Amino acid sequence: MTREGSGRAPYQRAPTALLAPVGRTAIVYPGFLRAAASTVVNTTRYVWSRRRRLTLEGRVAGSEYRNWSGDRRHTAVLHQPSTVEELQEVVRTATSVRVVGSGHSFNDGLATDGATVSLDRLAGIVRIDRDTRRVTVRAGTRLRDLTPALLREGLAFATLASHDAQSIGGILSTDVHGTGRGPAHFSDCVVSLDLVDGTGARHDGLRPDDDRFRAAVGGIGAVGIITGATVQCVEAFTLQQGTRVETSEWAAANLEALDAAHEHVSFYAYPFTPLVHVHTWTRTERPRSFLGAFRESLNEAKAAVAAATLGDATAHWGLLPRTATPTMRLQKPSTLALHSHEAFSRSQYHLHQELEVAVPRERVWEDLAHLLDLYERRYAGQRLPFLLVEVRFTPAGHDASLLGAAVERDSAWLCLCANQSGAVGDYFADVEEWVRTSDARVHLGKWCEGLDAADVARMHGERFARFQEVRRRLDPDGRFTNGFVRRVLGDGARPRTPDGAPPEGVGAAGEQPP
């Protein structure tokens, strides 16, 4: 299968002669050094604090909120409600509201000149029902706090996000996914959720078959603030995690066999090499590895520091075409048996930006080759930061979100992770231009600088129209709309009469719509 207009088989790469470096150039010092130093400091603090603290995490410093990587900042009028009632009052009295959590965001979705709301005090487990294996939690609860508490009760989540600093509210608002042959979105495990809308009204116990639920999940906070959720758990289990290096041709030929043999499969692909990292996770009854979690955290630390230093240095020096394959061949396979949450999620990342798209599963290798080719061709004339592409898979049947990028189809996810140094925005602009002419759907929680509401509407069709109808009902005054939301989702607010009242047929503020 070849991509229309490419003239190349899915796994062929542009000839090396076209990709030769144009001459040795100096590292872009401000970007490179900051990315490398920030990553080293973050990793050192995490290991030194016995895996308790990170520096790369969203936070308020003085009157300013900054996201995890520090490139998105805004002046914050911070509110930290500890009850839903306090949150309702904030919403009713503010002109605009956006919610922040771990700040693991790659766009301006958090920014506001109104109320910046942190749910860190609206956190914790409300109850655990051991008979039904369900947990009810407040939205500000972080995964790193929740999963160990569940383990003590003999419970776990069937799937998880890849970053354990994220909160339940943030995970659901961006419809975070993992990878697997079974349901791989965390929202697929949610039995019900609670929401405060733009009028301050509560919508408790929303079920997955309700469009208010589906609009809140993946709706980037544009219809309301998720305040809590009840999630279906499973009995705690152990995963055997394996990592090895293979060729992309081997990975493509053996994908279905890997999928049949393992519950979860993913790949890391890189420019200028046919080799990929193959990651598998399989349920096992074997004993957990000795010091497994500590060894895994060291593996994370080494990978993060290597990407931020050696990887980025070779990229900026123009050496990637010559070093990519030899570097991959030096890496040895590894196997660890871990608690499921230790295998699913990680804490340490190198400083980077992410743009992620979901494509039809049958097109994964073709589209992956095209995105790597875009990088390689631009690299021939412009130094770019280090890039890896994480490839994950989610099955058809996901219906918990109106704007989820993987709804209604068997999907492959291509997450472009580019170091936060140099001209990452130029490469991502090339990718967004490709998105406009393909059937890829963009993840709205990641980089999304060049796309707008018309693009998102095209991606989602009738589901986008349903989302907008819910949005107009739940946020008639546009309190949850900031500049980013307006660009990617449109204005969304209902028209008002000259005296400021809603049009006939629209409920008064504070009423709970049906």
PDB file of N, CA and C in Angstrom, residues 21-36 272 307-323 351 375 379 382-387 418-424:
ATOM      1  N   PRO A  21      23.668  16.123   5.613  1.00  0.00           N
ATOM      2  CA  PRO A  21      23.734  17.406   6.326  1.00  0.00           C
ATOM      3  C   PRO A  21      24.282  18.510   5.436  1.00  0.00           C
ATOM      4  N   VAL A  22      23.781  19.694   5.612  1.00  0.00           N
ATOM      5  CA  VAL A  22      24.202  20.823   4.783  1.00  0.00           C
ATOM      6  C   VAL A  22      25.415  21.525   5.370  1.00  0.00           C
ATOM      7  N   GLY A  23      26.015  20.960   6.373  1.00  0.00           N
ATOM      8  CA  GLY A  23      27.188  21.581   6.986  1.00  0.00           C
ATOM      9  C   GLY A  23      27.020  21.644   8.488  1.00  0.00           C
ATOM     10  N   ARG A  24      28.091  21.443   9.191  1.00  0.00           N
ATOM     11  CA  ARG A  24      28.064  21.444  10.651  1.00  0.00           C
ATOM     12  C   ARG A  24      27.644  22.814  11.172  1.00  0.00           C
ATOM     13  N   THR A  25      26.679  22.819  12.065  1.00  0.00           N
ATOM     14  CA  THR A  25      26.209  24.081  12.639  1.00  0.00           C
ATOM     15  C   THR A  25      26.314  24.017  14.149  1.00  0.00           C
ATOM     16  N   ALA A  26      26.337  25.151  14.785  1.00  0.00           N
ATOM     17  CA  ALA A  26      26.427  25.201  16.244  1.00  0.00           C
ATOM     18  C   ALA A  26      25.089  24.844  16.868  1.00  0.00           C
ATOM     19  N   ILE A  27      25.136  24.324  18.059  1.00  0.00           N
ATOM     20  CA  ILE A  27      23.917  24.079  18.823  1.00  0.00           C
ATOM     21  C   ILE A  27      23.202  25.410  19.043  1.00  0.00           C
ATOM     22  N   VAL A  28      21.853  25.373  18.968  1.00  0.00           N
ATOM     23  CA  VAL A  28      21.063  26.555  19.323  1.00  0.00           C
ATOM     24  C   VAL A  28      21.093  26.624  20.854  1.00  0.00           C
ATOM     25  N   TYR A  29      22.080  27.328  21.401  1.00  0.00           N
ATOM     26  CA  TYR A  29      22.394  27.212  22.820  1.00  0.00           C
ATOM     27  C   TYR A  29      21.249  27.518  23.771  1.00  0.00           C
ATOM     28  N   PRO A  30      20.501  28.603  23.588  1.00  0.00           N
ATOM     29  CA  PRO A  30      19.455  28.852  24.595  1.00  0.00           C
ATOM     30  C   PRO A  30      18.461  27.696  24.695  1.00  0.00           C
ATOM     31  N   GLY A  31      17.976  27.204  23.548  1.00  0.00           N
ATOM     32  CA  GLY A  31      17.015  26.125  23.589  1.00  0.00           C
ATOM     33  C   GLY A  31      17.623  24.819  24.049  1.00  0.00           C
ATOM     34  N   PHE A  32      18.785  24.455  23.486  1.00  0.00           N
ATOM     35  CA  PHE A  32      19.411  23.184  23.826  1.00  0.00           C
ATOM     36  C   PHE A  32      19.810  23.122  25.295  1.00  0.00           C
ATOM     37  N   LEU A  33      20.505  24.150  25.768  1.00  0.00           N
ATOM     38  CA  LEU A  33      20.996  24.125  27.139  1.00  0.00           C
ATOM     39  C   LEU A  33      19.858  24.136  28.149  1.00  0.00           C
ATOM     40  N   ARG A  34      18.806  24.905  27.859  1.00  0.00           N
ATOM     41  CA  ARG A  34      17.689  24.944  28.805  1.00  0.00           C
ATOM     42  C   ARG A  34      16.992  23.582  28.851  1.00  0.00           C
ATOM     43  N   ALA A  35      16.776  22.986  27.681  1.00  0.00           N
ATOM     44  CA  ALA A  35      16.113  21.689  27.646  1.00  0.00           C
ATOM     45  C   ALA A  35      16.939  20.636  28.374  1.00  0.00           C
ATOM     46  N   ALA A  36      18.257  20.637  28.101  1.00  0.00           N
ATOM     47  CA  ALA A  36      19.123  19.642  28.735  1.00  0.00           C
ATOM     48  C   ALA A  36      19.203  19.866  30.247  1.00  0.00           C
ATOM     49  N   PHE A 272      15.770   8.711  10.248  1.00  0.00           N
ATOM     50  CA  PHE A 272      17.071   8.275   9.741  1.00  0.00           C
ATOM     51  C   PHE A 272      17.475   6.870  10.167  1.00  0.00           C
ATOM     52  N   ALA A 307      18.025  11.608  25.814  1.00  0.00           N
ATOM     53  CA  ALA A 307      17.289  12.326  24.767  1.00  0.00           C
ATOM     54  C   ALA A 307      17.569  13.817  24.819  1.00  0.00           C
ATOM     55  N   ALA A 308      17.657  14.370  26.039  1.00  0.00           N
ATOM     56  CA  ALA A 308      17.838  15.815  26.195  1.00  0.00           C
ATOM     57  C   ALA A 308      19.263  16.272  25.943  1.00  0.00           C
ATOM     58  N   THR A 309      20.226  15.370  26.078  1.00  0.00           N
ATOM     59  CA  THR A 309      21.638  15.764  25.917  1.00  0.00           C
ATOM     60  C   THR A 309      22.220  15.182  24.638  1.00  0.00           C
ATOM     61  N   LEU A 310      22.523  13.892  24.635  1.00  0.00           N
ATOM     62  CA  LEU A 310      23.165  13.281  23.468  1.00  0.00           C
ATOM     63  C   LEU A 310      22.264  13.339  22.240  1.00  0.00           C
ATOM     64  N   GLY A 311      20.988  12.999  22.411  1.00  0.00           N
ATOM     65  CA  GLY A 311      20.077  13.012  21.266  1.00  0.00           C
ATOM     66  C   GLY A 311      19.957  14.389  20.645  1.00  0.00           C
ATOM     67  N   ASP A 312      19.759  15.398  21.499  1.00  0.00           N
ATOM     68  CA  ASP A 312      19.570  16.742  20.971  1.00  0.00           C
ATOM     69  C   ASP A 312      20.869  17.324  20.414  1.00  0.00           C
ATOM     70  N   ALA A 313      22.008  16.990  21.053  1.00  0.00           N
ATOM     71  CA  ALA A 313      23.284  17.492  20.542  1.00  0.00           C
ATOM     72  C   ALA A 313      23.567  16.950  19.148  1.00  0.00           C
ATOM     73  N   THR A 314      23.366  15.654  18.951  1.00  0.00           N
ATOM     74  CA  THR A 314      23.610  15.091  17.613  1.00  0.00           C
ATOM     75  C   THR A 314      22.633  15.648  16.595  1.00  0.00           C
ATOM     76  N   ALA A 315      21.397  15.937  17.037  1.00  0.00           N
ATOM     77  CA  ALA A 315      20.431  16.528  16.110  1.00  0.00           C
ATOM     78  C   ALA A 315      20.876  17.914  15.669  1.00  0.00           C
ATOM     79  N   HIS A 316      21.265  18.759  16.621  1.00  0.00           N
ATOM     80  CA  HIS A 316      21.660  20.127  16.282  1.00  0.00           C
ATOM     81  C   HIS A 316      22.989  20.191  15.542  1.00  0.00           C
ATOM     82  N   TRP A 317      23.853  19.201  15.744  1.00  0.00           N
ATOM     83  CA  TRP A 317      25.128  19.171  15.028  1.00  0.00           C
ATOM     84  C   TRP A 317      25.003  18.564  13.632  1.00  0.00           C
ATOM     85  N   GLY A 318      23.800  18.100  13.273  1.00  0.00           N
ATOM     86  CA  GLY A 318      23.599  17.522  11.949  1.00  0.00           C
ATOM     87  C   GLY A 318      24.087  16.099  11.814  1.00  0.00           C
ATOM     88  N   LEU A 319      24.227  15.367  12.925  1.00  0.00           N
ATOM     89  CA  LEU A 319      24.811  14.026  12.894  1.00  0.00           C
ATOM     90  C   LEU A 319      23.783  12.896  12.870  1.00  0.00           C
ATOM     91  N   LEU A 320      22.493  13.216  12.991  1.00  0.00           N
ATOM     92  CA  LEU A 320      21.485  12.162  13.107  1.00  0.00           C
ATOM     93  C   LEU A 320      21.537  11.128  11.990  1.00  0.00           C
ATOM     94  N   PRO A 321      21.706  11.535  10.705  1.00  0.00           N
ATOM     95  CA  PRO A 321      21.726  10.512   9.652  1.00  0.00           C
ATOM     96  C   PRO A 321      22.817   9.468   9.841  1.00  0.00           C
ATOM     97  N   ARG A 322      23.911   9.837  10.521  1.00  0.00           N
ATOM     98  CA  ARG A 322      25.016   8.906  10.695  1.00  0.00           C
ATOM     99  C   ARG A 322      24.972   8.161  12.027  1.00  0.00           C
ATOM    100  N   THR A 323      24.303   8.724  13.031  1.00  0.00           N
ATOM    101  CA  THR A 323      24.348   8.127  14.369  1.00  0.00           C
ATOM    102  C   THR A 323      23.091   7.356  14.759  1.00  0.00           C
ATOM    103  N   LEU A 351      12.456  17.494  28.489  1.00  0.00           N
ATOM    104  CA  LEU A 351      11.707  18.684  28.103  1.00  0.00           C
ATOM    105  C   LEU A 351      11.421  18.610  26.609  1.00  0.00           C
ATOM    106  N   TYR A 375      10.100  15.203   8.418  1.00  0.00           N
ATOM    107  CA  TYR A 375      11.184  15.633   9.299  1.00  0.00           C
ATOM    108  C   TYR A 375      12.517  15.562   8.556  1.00  0.00           C
ATOM    109  N   TYR A 379      15.032  18.580   7.718  1.00  0.00           N
ATOM    110  CA  TYR A 379      16.335  18.508   8.385  1.00  0.00           C
ATOM    111  C   TYR A 379      17.486  18.716   7.399  1.00  0.00           C
ATOM    112  N   GLN A 382      17.588  22.518   7.461  1.00  0.00           N
ATOM    113  CA  GLN A 382      17.355  23.267   8.698  1.00  0.00           C
ATOM    114  C   GLN A 382      17.541  22.336   9.880  1.00  0.00           C
ATOM    115  N   ARG A 383      18.347  22.747  10.836  1.00  0.00           N
ATOM    116  CA  ARG A 383      18.549  21.911  12.009  1.00  0.00           C
ATOM    117  C   ARG A 383      17.279  21.852  12.848  1.00  0.00           C
ATOM    118  N   LEU A 384      16.888  20.650  13.183  1.00  0.00           N
ATOM    119  CA  LEU A 384      15.700  20.413  13.996  1.00  0.00           C
ATOM    120  C   LEU A 384      16.103  19.714  15.283  1.00  0.00           C
ATOM    121  N   PRO A 385      15.318  19.835  16.341  1.00  0.00           N
ATOM    122  CA  PRO A 385      15.620  19.121  17.582  1.00  0.00           C
ATOM    123  C   PRO A 385      15.375  17.620  17.432  1.00  0.00           C
ATOM    124  N   PHE A 386      15.847  16.883  18.400  1.00  0.00           N
ATOM    125  CA  PHE A 386      15.683  15.426  18.431  1.00  0.00           C
ATOM    126  C   PHE A 386      14.202  15.055  18.432  1.00  0.00           C
ATOM    127  N   LEU A 387      13.854  14.003  17.691  1.00  0.00           N
ATOM    128  CA  LEU A 387      12.456  13.571  17.553  1.00  0.00           C
ATOM    129  C   LEU A 387      12.340  12.079  17.784  1.00  0.00           C
ATOM    130  N   ALA A 418       9.092  16.043  20.146  1.00  0.00           N
ATOM    131  CA  ALA A 418      10.275  16.768  19.691  1.00  0.00           C
ATOM    132  C   ALA A 418      10.830  17.587  20.839  1.00  0.00           C
ATOM    133  N   ASN A 419      12.126  17.507  21.053  1.00  0.00           N
ATOM    134  CA  ASN A 419      12.745  18.269  22.129  1.00  0.00           C
ATOM    135  C   ASN A 419      12.415  19.750  22.010  1.00  0.00           C
ATOM    136  N   GLN A 420      12.262  20.388  23.159  1.00  0.00           N
ATOM    137  CA  GLN A 420      11.885  21.798  23.184  1.00  0.00           C
ATOM    138  C   GLN A 420      13.127  22.668  22.981  1.00  0.00           C
ATOM    139  N   SER A 421      13.663  22.604  21.780  1.00  0.00           N
ATOM    140  CA  SER A 421      14.814  23.420  21.404  1.00  0.00           C
ATOM    141  C   SER A 421      14.802  23.537  19.892  1.00  0.00           C
ATOM    142  N   GLY A 422      15.276  24.637  19.370  1.00  0.00           N
ATOM    143  CA  GLY A 422      15.332  24.772  17.929  1.00  0.00           C
ATOM    144  C   GLY A 422      13.982  24.979  17.294  1.00  0.00           C
ATOM    145  N   ALA A 423      13.866  24.549  16.039  1.00  0.00           N
ATOM    146  CA  ALA A 423      12.734  24.906  15.184  1.00  0.00           C
ATOM    147  C   ALA A 423      11.634  23.851  15.193  1.00  0.00           C
ATOM    148  N   VAL A 424      11.235  23.397  16.386  1.00  0.00           N
ATOM    149  CA  VAL A 424      10.195  22.378  16.448  1.00  0.00           C
ATOM    150  C   VAL A 424       8.897  22.867  15.811  1.00  0.00           C
TER     151      VAL A 424
END
